[in-house]
Short mmCIF file of C-alpha atoms and ligand atoms in Angstrom, two decimals:
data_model
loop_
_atom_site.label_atom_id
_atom_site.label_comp_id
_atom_site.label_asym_id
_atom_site.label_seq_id
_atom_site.Cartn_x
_atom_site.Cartn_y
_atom_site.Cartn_z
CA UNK S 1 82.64 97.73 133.86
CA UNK S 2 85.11 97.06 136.71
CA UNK S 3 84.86 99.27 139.68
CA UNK S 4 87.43 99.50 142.63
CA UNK S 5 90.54 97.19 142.52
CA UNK S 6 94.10 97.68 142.13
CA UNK S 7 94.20 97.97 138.29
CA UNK S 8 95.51 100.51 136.29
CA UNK S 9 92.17 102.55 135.38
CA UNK S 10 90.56 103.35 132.31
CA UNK S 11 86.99 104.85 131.65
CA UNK S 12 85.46 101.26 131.81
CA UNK S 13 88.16 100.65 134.63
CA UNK S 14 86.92 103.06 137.68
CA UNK S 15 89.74 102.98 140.35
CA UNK S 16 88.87 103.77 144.06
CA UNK S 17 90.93 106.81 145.40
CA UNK S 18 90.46 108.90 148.73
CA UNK S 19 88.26 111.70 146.76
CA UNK S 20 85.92 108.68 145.24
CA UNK S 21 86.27 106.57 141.58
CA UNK S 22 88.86 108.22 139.40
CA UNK S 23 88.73 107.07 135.35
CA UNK S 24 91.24 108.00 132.69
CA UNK S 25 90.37 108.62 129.14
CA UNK S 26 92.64 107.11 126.19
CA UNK S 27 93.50 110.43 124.10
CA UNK S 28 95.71 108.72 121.20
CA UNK S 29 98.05 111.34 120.64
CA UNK S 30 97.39 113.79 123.14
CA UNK S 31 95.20 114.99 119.94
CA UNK S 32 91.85 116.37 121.52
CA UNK S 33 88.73 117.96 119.65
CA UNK S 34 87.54 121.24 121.02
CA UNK S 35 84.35 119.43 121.67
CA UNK S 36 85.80 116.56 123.23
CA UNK S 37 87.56 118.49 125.76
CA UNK S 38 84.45 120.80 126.41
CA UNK S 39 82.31 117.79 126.78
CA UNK S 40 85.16 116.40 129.52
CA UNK S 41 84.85 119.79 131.11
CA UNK S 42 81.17 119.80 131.31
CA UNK S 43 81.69 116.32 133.11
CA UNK S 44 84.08 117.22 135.67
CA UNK S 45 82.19 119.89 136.91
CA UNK S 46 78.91 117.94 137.44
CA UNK S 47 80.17 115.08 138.63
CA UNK S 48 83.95 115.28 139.44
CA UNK S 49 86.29 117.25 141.60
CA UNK S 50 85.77 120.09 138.72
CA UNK S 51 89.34 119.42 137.27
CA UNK S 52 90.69 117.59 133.90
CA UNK S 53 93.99 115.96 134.87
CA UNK S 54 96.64 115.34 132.11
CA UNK S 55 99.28 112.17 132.23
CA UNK S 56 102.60 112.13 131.27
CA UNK S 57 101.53 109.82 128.28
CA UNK S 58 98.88 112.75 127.30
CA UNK S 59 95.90 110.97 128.23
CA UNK S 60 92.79 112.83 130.76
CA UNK S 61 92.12 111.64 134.12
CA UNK S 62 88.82 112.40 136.32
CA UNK S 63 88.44 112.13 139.90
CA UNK S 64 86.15 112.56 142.73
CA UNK S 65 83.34 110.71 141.02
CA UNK S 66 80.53 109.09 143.26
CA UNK S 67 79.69 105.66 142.12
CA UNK S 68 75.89 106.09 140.94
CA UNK S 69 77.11 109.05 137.89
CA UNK S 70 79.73 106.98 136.69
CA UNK S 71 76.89 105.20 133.95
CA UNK S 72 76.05 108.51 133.19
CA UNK S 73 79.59 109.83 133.06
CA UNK S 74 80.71 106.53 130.54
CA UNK S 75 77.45 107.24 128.44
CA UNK S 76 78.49 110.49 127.61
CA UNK S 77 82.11 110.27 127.23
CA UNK S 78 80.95 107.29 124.56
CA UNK S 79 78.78 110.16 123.01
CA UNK S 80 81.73 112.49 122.73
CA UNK S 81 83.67 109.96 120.49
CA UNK S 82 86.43 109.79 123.76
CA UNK S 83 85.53 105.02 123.94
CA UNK S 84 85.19 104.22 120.47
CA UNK S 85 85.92 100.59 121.33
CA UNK S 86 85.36 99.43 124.62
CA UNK S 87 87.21 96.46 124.54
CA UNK S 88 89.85 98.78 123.62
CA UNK S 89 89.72 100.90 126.78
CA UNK S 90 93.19 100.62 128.11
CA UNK S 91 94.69 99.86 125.02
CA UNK S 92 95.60 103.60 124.85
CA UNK S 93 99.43 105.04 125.27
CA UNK S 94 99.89 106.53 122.08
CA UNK S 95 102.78 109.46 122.24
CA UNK S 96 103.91 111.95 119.86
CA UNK S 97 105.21 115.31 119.34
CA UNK S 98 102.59 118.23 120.86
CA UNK S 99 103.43 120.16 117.77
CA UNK S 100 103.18 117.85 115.59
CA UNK S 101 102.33 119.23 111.84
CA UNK S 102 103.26 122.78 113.15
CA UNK S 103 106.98 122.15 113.78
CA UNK S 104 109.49 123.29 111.30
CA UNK S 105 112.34 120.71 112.67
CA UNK S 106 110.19 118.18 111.78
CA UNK S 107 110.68 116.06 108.26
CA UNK S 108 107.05 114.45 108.78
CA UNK S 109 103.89 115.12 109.96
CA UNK S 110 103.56 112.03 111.80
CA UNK S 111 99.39 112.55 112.96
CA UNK S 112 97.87 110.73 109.91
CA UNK S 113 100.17 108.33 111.36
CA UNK S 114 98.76 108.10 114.98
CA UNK S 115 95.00 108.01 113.53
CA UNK S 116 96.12 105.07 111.29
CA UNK S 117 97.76 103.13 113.86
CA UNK S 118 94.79 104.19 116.71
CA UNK S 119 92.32 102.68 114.38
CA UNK S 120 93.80 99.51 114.17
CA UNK S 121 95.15 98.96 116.93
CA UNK S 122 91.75 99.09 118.08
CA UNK S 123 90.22 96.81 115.30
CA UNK S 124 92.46 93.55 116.64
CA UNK S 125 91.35 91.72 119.44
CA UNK S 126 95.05 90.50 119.67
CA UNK S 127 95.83 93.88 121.44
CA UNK S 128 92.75 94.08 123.81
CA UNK S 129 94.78 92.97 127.03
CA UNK S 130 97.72 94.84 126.20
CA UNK S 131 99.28 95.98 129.17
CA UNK S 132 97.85 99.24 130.61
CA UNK S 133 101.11 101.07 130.44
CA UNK S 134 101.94 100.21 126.81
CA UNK S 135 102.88 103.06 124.91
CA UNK S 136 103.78 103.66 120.94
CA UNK S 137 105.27 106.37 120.15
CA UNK S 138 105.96 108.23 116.80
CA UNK S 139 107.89 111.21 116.28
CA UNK S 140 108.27 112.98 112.87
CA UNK S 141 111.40 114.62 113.68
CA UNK S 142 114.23 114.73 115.92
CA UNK S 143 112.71 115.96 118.90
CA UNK S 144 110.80 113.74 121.82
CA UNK S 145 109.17 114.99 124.27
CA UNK S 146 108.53 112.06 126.73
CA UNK S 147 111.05 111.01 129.24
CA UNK S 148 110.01 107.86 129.07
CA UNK S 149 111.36 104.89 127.09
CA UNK S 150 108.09 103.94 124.90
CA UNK S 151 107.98 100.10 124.37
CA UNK S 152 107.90 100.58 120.46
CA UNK S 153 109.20 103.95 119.04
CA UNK S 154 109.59 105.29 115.85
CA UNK S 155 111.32 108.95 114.98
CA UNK S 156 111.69 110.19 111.53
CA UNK S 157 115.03 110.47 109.84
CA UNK S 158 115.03 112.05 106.45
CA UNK S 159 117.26 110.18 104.15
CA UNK S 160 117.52 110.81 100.28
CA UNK S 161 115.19 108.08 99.39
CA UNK S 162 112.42 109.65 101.52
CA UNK S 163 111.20 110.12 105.30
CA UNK S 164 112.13 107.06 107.08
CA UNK S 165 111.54 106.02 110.62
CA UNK S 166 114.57 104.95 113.14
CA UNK S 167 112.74 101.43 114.90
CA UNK S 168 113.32 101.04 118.62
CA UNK S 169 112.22 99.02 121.14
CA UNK S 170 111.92 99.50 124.79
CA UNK S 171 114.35 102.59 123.85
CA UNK S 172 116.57 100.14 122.53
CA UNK S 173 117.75 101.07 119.16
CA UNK S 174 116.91 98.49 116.62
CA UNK S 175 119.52 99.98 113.30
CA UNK S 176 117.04 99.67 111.16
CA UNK S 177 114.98 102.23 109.76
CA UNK S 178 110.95 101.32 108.14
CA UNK S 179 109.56 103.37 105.59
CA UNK S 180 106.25 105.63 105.67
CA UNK S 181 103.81 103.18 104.12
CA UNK S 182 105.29 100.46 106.27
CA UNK S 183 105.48 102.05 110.20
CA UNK S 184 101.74 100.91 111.09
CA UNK S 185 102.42 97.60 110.19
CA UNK S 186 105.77 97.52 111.79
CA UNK S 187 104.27 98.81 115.01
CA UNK S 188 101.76 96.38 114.76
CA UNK S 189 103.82 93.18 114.03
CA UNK S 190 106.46 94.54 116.79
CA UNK S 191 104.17 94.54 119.03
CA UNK S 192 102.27 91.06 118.75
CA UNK S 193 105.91 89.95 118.94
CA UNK S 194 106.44 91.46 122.11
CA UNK S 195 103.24 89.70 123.47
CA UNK S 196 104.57 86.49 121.65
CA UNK S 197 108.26 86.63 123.57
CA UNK S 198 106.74 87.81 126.94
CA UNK S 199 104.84 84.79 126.88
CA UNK S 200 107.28 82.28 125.94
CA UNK S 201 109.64 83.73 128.20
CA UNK S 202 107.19 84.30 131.16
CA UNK S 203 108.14 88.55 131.03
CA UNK S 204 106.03 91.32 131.57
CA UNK S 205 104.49 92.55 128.36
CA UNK S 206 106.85 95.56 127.80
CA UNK S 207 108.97 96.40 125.61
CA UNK S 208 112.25 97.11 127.78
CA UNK S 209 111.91 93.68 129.47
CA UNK S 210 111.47 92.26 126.17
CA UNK S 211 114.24 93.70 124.62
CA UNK S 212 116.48 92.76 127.51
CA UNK S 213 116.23 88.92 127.03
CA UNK S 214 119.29 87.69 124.99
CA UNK S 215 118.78 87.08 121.41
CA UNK S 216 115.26 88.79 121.49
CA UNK S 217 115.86 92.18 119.53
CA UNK S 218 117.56 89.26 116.66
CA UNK S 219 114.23 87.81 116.76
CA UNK S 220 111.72 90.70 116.46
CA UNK S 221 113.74 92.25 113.31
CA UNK S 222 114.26 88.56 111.61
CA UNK S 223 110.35 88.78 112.16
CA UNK S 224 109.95 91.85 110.83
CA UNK S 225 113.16 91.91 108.03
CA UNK S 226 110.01 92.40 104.90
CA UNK S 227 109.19 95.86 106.67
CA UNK S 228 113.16 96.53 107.61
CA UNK S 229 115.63 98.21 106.18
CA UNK S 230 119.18 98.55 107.83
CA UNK S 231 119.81 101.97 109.04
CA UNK S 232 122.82 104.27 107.45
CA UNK S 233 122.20 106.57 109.95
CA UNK S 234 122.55 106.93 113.65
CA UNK S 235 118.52 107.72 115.30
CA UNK S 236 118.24 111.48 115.54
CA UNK S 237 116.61 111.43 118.70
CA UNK S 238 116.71 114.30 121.02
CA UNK S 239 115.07 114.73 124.11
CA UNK S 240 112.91 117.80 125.27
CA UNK S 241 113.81 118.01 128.93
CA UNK S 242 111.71 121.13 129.95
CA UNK S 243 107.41 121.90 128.83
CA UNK S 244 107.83 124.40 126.18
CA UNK S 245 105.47 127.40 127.23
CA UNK S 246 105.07 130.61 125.67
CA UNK S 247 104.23 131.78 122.08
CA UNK S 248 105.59 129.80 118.92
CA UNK S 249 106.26 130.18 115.34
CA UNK S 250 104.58 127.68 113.47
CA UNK S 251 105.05 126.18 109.93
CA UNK S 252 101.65 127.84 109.06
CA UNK S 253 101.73 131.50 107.31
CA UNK S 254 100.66 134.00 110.48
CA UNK S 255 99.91 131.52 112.99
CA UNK S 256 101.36 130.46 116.42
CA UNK S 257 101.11 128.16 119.01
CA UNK S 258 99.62 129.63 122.37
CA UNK S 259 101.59 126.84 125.01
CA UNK S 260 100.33 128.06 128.62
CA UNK S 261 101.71 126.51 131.77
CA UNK S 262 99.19 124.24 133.44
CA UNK S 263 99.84 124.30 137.34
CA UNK S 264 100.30 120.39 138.35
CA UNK S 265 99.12 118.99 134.95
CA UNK S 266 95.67 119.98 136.02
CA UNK S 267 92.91 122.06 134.01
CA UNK S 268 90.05 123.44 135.82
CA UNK S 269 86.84 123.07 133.89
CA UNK S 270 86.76 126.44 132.93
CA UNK S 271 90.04 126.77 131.88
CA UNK S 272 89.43 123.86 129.81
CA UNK S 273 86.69 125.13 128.51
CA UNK S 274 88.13 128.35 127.74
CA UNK S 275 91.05 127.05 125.86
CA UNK S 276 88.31 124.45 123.72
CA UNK S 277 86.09 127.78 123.10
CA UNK S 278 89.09 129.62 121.65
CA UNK S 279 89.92 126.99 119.61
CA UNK S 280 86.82 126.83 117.99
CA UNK S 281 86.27 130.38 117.31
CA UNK S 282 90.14 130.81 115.98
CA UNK S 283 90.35 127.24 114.04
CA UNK S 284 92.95 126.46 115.91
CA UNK S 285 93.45 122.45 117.47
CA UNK S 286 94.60 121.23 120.92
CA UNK S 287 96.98 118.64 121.80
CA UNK S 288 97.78 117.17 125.20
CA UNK S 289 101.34 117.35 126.02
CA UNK S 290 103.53 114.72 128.10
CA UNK S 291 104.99 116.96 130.43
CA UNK S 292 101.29 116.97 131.34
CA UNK S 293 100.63 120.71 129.87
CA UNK S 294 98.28 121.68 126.32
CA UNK S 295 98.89 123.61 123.77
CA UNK S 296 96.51 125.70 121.48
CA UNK S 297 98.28 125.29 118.26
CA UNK S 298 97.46 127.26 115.21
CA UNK S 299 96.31 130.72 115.96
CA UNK S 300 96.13 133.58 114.09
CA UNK S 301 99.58 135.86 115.19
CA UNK S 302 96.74 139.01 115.41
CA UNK S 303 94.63 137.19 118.21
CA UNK S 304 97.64 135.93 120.81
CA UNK S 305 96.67 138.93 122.66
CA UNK S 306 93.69 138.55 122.97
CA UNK S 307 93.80 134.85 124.49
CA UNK S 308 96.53 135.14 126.33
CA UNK S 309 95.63 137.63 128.81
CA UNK S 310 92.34 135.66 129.60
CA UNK S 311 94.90 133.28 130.03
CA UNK S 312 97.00 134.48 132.44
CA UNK S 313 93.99 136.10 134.70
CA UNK S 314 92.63 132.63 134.49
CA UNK S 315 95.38 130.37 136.42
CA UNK S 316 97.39 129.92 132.70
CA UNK S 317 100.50 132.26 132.60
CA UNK S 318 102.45 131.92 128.95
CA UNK S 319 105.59 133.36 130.58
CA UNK S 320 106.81 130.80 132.21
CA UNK S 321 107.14 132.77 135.74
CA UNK S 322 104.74 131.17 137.33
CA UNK S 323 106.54 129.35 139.60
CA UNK S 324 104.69 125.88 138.56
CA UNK S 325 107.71 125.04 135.90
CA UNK S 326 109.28 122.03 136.46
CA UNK S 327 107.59 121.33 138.99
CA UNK S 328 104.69 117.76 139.52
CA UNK S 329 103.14 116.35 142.29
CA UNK S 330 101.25 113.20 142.83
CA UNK S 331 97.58 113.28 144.31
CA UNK S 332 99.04 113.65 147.78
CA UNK S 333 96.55 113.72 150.92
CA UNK S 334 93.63 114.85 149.31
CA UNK S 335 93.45 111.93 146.62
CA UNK S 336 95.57 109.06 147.71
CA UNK S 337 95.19 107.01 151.26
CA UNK S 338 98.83 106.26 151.11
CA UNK S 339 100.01 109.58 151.19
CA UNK S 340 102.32 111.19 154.54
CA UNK S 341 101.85 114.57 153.24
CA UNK S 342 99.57 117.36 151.46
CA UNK S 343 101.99 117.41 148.59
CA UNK S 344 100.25 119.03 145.80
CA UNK S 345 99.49 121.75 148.86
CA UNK S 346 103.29 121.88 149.17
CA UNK S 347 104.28 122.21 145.32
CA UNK S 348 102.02 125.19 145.57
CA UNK S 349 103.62 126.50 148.42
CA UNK S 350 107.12 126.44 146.06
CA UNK S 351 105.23 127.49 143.19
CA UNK S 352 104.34 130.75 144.95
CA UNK S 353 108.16 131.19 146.42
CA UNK S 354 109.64 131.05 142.74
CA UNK S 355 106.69 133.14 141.28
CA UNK S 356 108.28 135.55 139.01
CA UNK S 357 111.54 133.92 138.49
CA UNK S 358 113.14 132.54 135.53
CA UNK S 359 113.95 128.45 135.67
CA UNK S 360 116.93 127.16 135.50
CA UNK S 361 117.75 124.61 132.19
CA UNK S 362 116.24 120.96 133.31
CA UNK S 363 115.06 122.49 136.55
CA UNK S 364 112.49 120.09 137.87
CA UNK S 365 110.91 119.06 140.74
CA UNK S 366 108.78 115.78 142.25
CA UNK S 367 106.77 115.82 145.21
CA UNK S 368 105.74 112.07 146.08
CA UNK S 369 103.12 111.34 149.49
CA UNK S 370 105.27 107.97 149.37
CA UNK S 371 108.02 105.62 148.87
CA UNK S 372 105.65 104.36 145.93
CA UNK S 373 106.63 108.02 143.89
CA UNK S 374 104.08 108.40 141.76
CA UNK S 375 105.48 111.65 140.55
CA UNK S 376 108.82 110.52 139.79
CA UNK S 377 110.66 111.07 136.57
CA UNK S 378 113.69 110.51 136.14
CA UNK S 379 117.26 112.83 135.99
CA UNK S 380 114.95 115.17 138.73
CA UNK S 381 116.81 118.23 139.95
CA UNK S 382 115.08 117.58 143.23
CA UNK S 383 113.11 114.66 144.49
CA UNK S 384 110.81 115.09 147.87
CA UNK S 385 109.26 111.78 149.10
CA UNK S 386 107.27 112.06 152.04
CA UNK S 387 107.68 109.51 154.92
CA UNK S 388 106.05 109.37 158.27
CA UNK S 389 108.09 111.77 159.81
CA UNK S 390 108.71 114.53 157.21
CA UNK S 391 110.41 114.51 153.38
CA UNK S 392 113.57 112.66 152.16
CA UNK S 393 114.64 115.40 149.99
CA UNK S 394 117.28 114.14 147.25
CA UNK S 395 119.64 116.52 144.75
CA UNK S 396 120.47 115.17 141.71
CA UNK S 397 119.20 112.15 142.84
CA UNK S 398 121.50 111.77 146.04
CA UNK S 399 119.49 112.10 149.13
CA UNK S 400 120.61 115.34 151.40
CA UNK S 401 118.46 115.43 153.96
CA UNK S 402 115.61 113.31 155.66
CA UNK S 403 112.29 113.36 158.29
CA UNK S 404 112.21 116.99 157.23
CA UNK S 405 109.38 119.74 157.91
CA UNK S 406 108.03 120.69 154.87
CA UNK S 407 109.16 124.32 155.41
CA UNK S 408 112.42 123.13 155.54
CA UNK S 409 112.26 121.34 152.38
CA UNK S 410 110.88 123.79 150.52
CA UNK S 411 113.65 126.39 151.90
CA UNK S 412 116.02 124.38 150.65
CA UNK S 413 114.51 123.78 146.73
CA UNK S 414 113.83 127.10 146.66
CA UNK S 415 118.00 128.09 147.90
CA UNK S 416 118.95 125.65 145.33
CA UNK S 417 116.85 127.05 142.42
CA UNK S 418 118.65 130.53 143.26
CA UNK S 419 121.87 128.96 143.34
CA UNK S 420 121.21 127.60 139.99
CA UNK S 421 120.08 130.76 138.39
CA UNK S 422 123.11 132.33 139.85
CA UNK S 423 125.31 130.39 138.31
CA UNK S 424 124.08 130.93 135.45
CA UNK S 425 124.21 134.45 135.53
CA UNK S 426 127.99 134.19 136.37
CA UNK S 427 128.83 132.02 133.11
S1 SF4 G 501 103.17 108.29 145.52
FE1 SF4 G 501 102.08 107.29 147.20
S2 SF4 G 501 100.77 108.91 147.97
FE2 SF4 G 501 101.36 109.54 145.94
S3 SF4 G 501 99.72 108.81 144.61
FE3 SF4 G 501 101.37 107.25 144.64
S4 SF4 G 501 100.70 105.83 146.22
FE4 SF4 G 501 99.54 107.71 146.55
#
């Protein structure tokens, strides 16, 4: 077990923050058991802060944890199924769709797909110092949902011979397409040749540096030509922008997906456990979602009600009002040394000014303690880093104003969130 450095953490790979050790727990998929997520739950309140944290690559995070429960904490998330290899620890960005199998865009139910390729991923030891930040991704239709540009991708296009899947690579395009019974082993051989070029070339294990080197997306599909087929079709892809929350039809007879807004990406152990009870008791499933949210997918249309208004009384609105929307924040002062301000104190100070109103299309919102902008994604509608004396506060990523108070900042989001819903209105 390594404790303390600068690495990227892992359950095996306990990271020092402000608020103690803080682990993260590979969740292939985003696709969580009930029990899994009550057992994390039943962790973080005895021995973390008493929150789950989600990633943007739908993975769980726990901090605040004191140094002598973290053998006990490992023990039992080995019990809960959550490090089924250890070597394998950080080998663990695996992305797809948060409604997967319940989706009626989609031409493929790409799960069995994500258990395949999580299995044997983890039975090569050619994968076992991947790089942290890694991430496959397989979509089995023409929606993604990560803003991210995965280092090995595959989306489902249906052509008349079958489901296929568009091959890209650092969100680079390849033109070729790889069939169903071929994608794991694609992935697979893609991604030992990324490790292979990195090397030779002396380039960070990822795909988009990979890709970037002249002649190298040649090599990987010469490599791979067996598994390959040349693509008569442009990739479908479409990126989600905004967390879906609310209530949603699913490709099951008379059940929906219950997708509550999680302030901040973070569960509180209750909540989590809530959501894991109701899961069980309906037959429903959970999924951790990239824009760092869950959804409850697969419940009976007849019992909505009856979850959602725990829901809502419990911190987990389905209406999207809440004000939290958009809206992400890094640890801030209460988890992160670095950090000039409190700003997950200050994304809840916007959250309450925009409680109740609707959110404008894309609207979203990073708070960062520092230059290093943890929160950051990309195409933001407003950016706030915090410096020594006060926020840098970008629009559309051009900064407008700097060294301000945070009550200034916040004015200001909050104008320009009315502004955009009045536009809106106007059109
Ligand atoms: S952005 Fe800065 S303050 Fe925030 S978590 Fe990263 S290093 Fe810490």
């Amino acid at each position: 077990m390594k404790v303390g450095g600068q690495f990227c953490p892992g359950v095996l790979h306990a990271v020092s923050a402000k608020d103690g050790l803080l682990i993260r727990i590979r969740v292939p998929g985003g696709l969580i058991e009930a029990d899994q997520l009550k057992a994390v739950a039943g962790l973080s309140r005895a021995f973390a802060d008493g929150y789950l944290e989600i990633t943007s690559r739908a993975n769980l995070q726990l901090r605040g944890i004191q140094d002598r429960d973290l053998e006990p904490i490992v023990e039992r998330i080995a019990m809960a199924g959550l490090l089924p290899s250890p070597q394998h620890d950080r080998v663990r960005n695996i992305v797809t769709s948060p409604i997967a199998g319940l989706d009626s865009e989609e031409v493929i139910d790409p799960r069995p797909l994500i258990h395949e390729l999580d299995q044997q991923l983890r039975e090569e030891n050619a994968f076992v110092d991947l790089h942290p930040k890694f991430s496959f991704a397989i979509y089995g239709g023409t929606r993604r949902f990560s803003r991210s540009n995965d280092d090995i991708s595959l989306e489902a296009v249906g052509l008349n011979a079958g489901p296929y899947f568009s091959f890209s690579i650092g969100g680079a395009c390849s033109g070729f397409v790889v069939k169903r019974g071929d994608a794991v082993d694609c992935m697979l051989a893609a991604a030992k040749m990324c490790i292979r070029l990195a090397k030779e070339s002396n380039l960070p294990v990822r795909g988009k540096a990979v890709v970037m080197a002249p002649g190298a997306m040649k090599l990987i599909v010469d490599a791979l030509s067996h598994l390959l087929t040349p693509s008569p079709v442009s990739p479908p892809s479409r990126l989600v922008e905004e967390a879906l929350i609310g209530i949603y039809p699913t490709t099951q007879n008379g059940r929906v997906s219950i997708i509550p807004s999680v302030p901040l990406g973070r569960l509180t152990a209750e909540q989590a456990i809530y959501l894991a009870d109701a899961a069980n008791e309906w037959k429903s499933d959970l999924r951790l979602s990239p824009w760092r949210g869950v959804v409850l997918g697969s419940i009976p249309k007849g019992a909505s009600d009856n979850i959602v208004g725990p829901l809502h009384s419990m911190g987990l609105s389905c209406d999207g009002r809440d004000g939290f929307r958009g809206i992400a924040a890094c640890a801030g002062s209460s988890g992160c040394e670095a950090s000039l301000a409190d700003v997950r104190g200050d994304a809840v100070s916007l959250a309450h000014r925009l409680l109740g109103h609707a959110v404008p299309s894309g609207w979203t919102v990073n708070f960062s303690g520092c230059e290093k902008q943890c929160a950051q994604r990309h195409g933001a509608t407003a950016e706030l880093i915090a410096g020594p004396l006060g926020y840098t506060l970008s629009i559309a990523g051009s900064p407008v104003a700097s060294d301000c108070s945070p009550e200034f900042a916040l004015d200001a989001v909050a104008a320009l969130h009315q502004n955009l819903l009045s536009e809106v209105a106007v059109q």
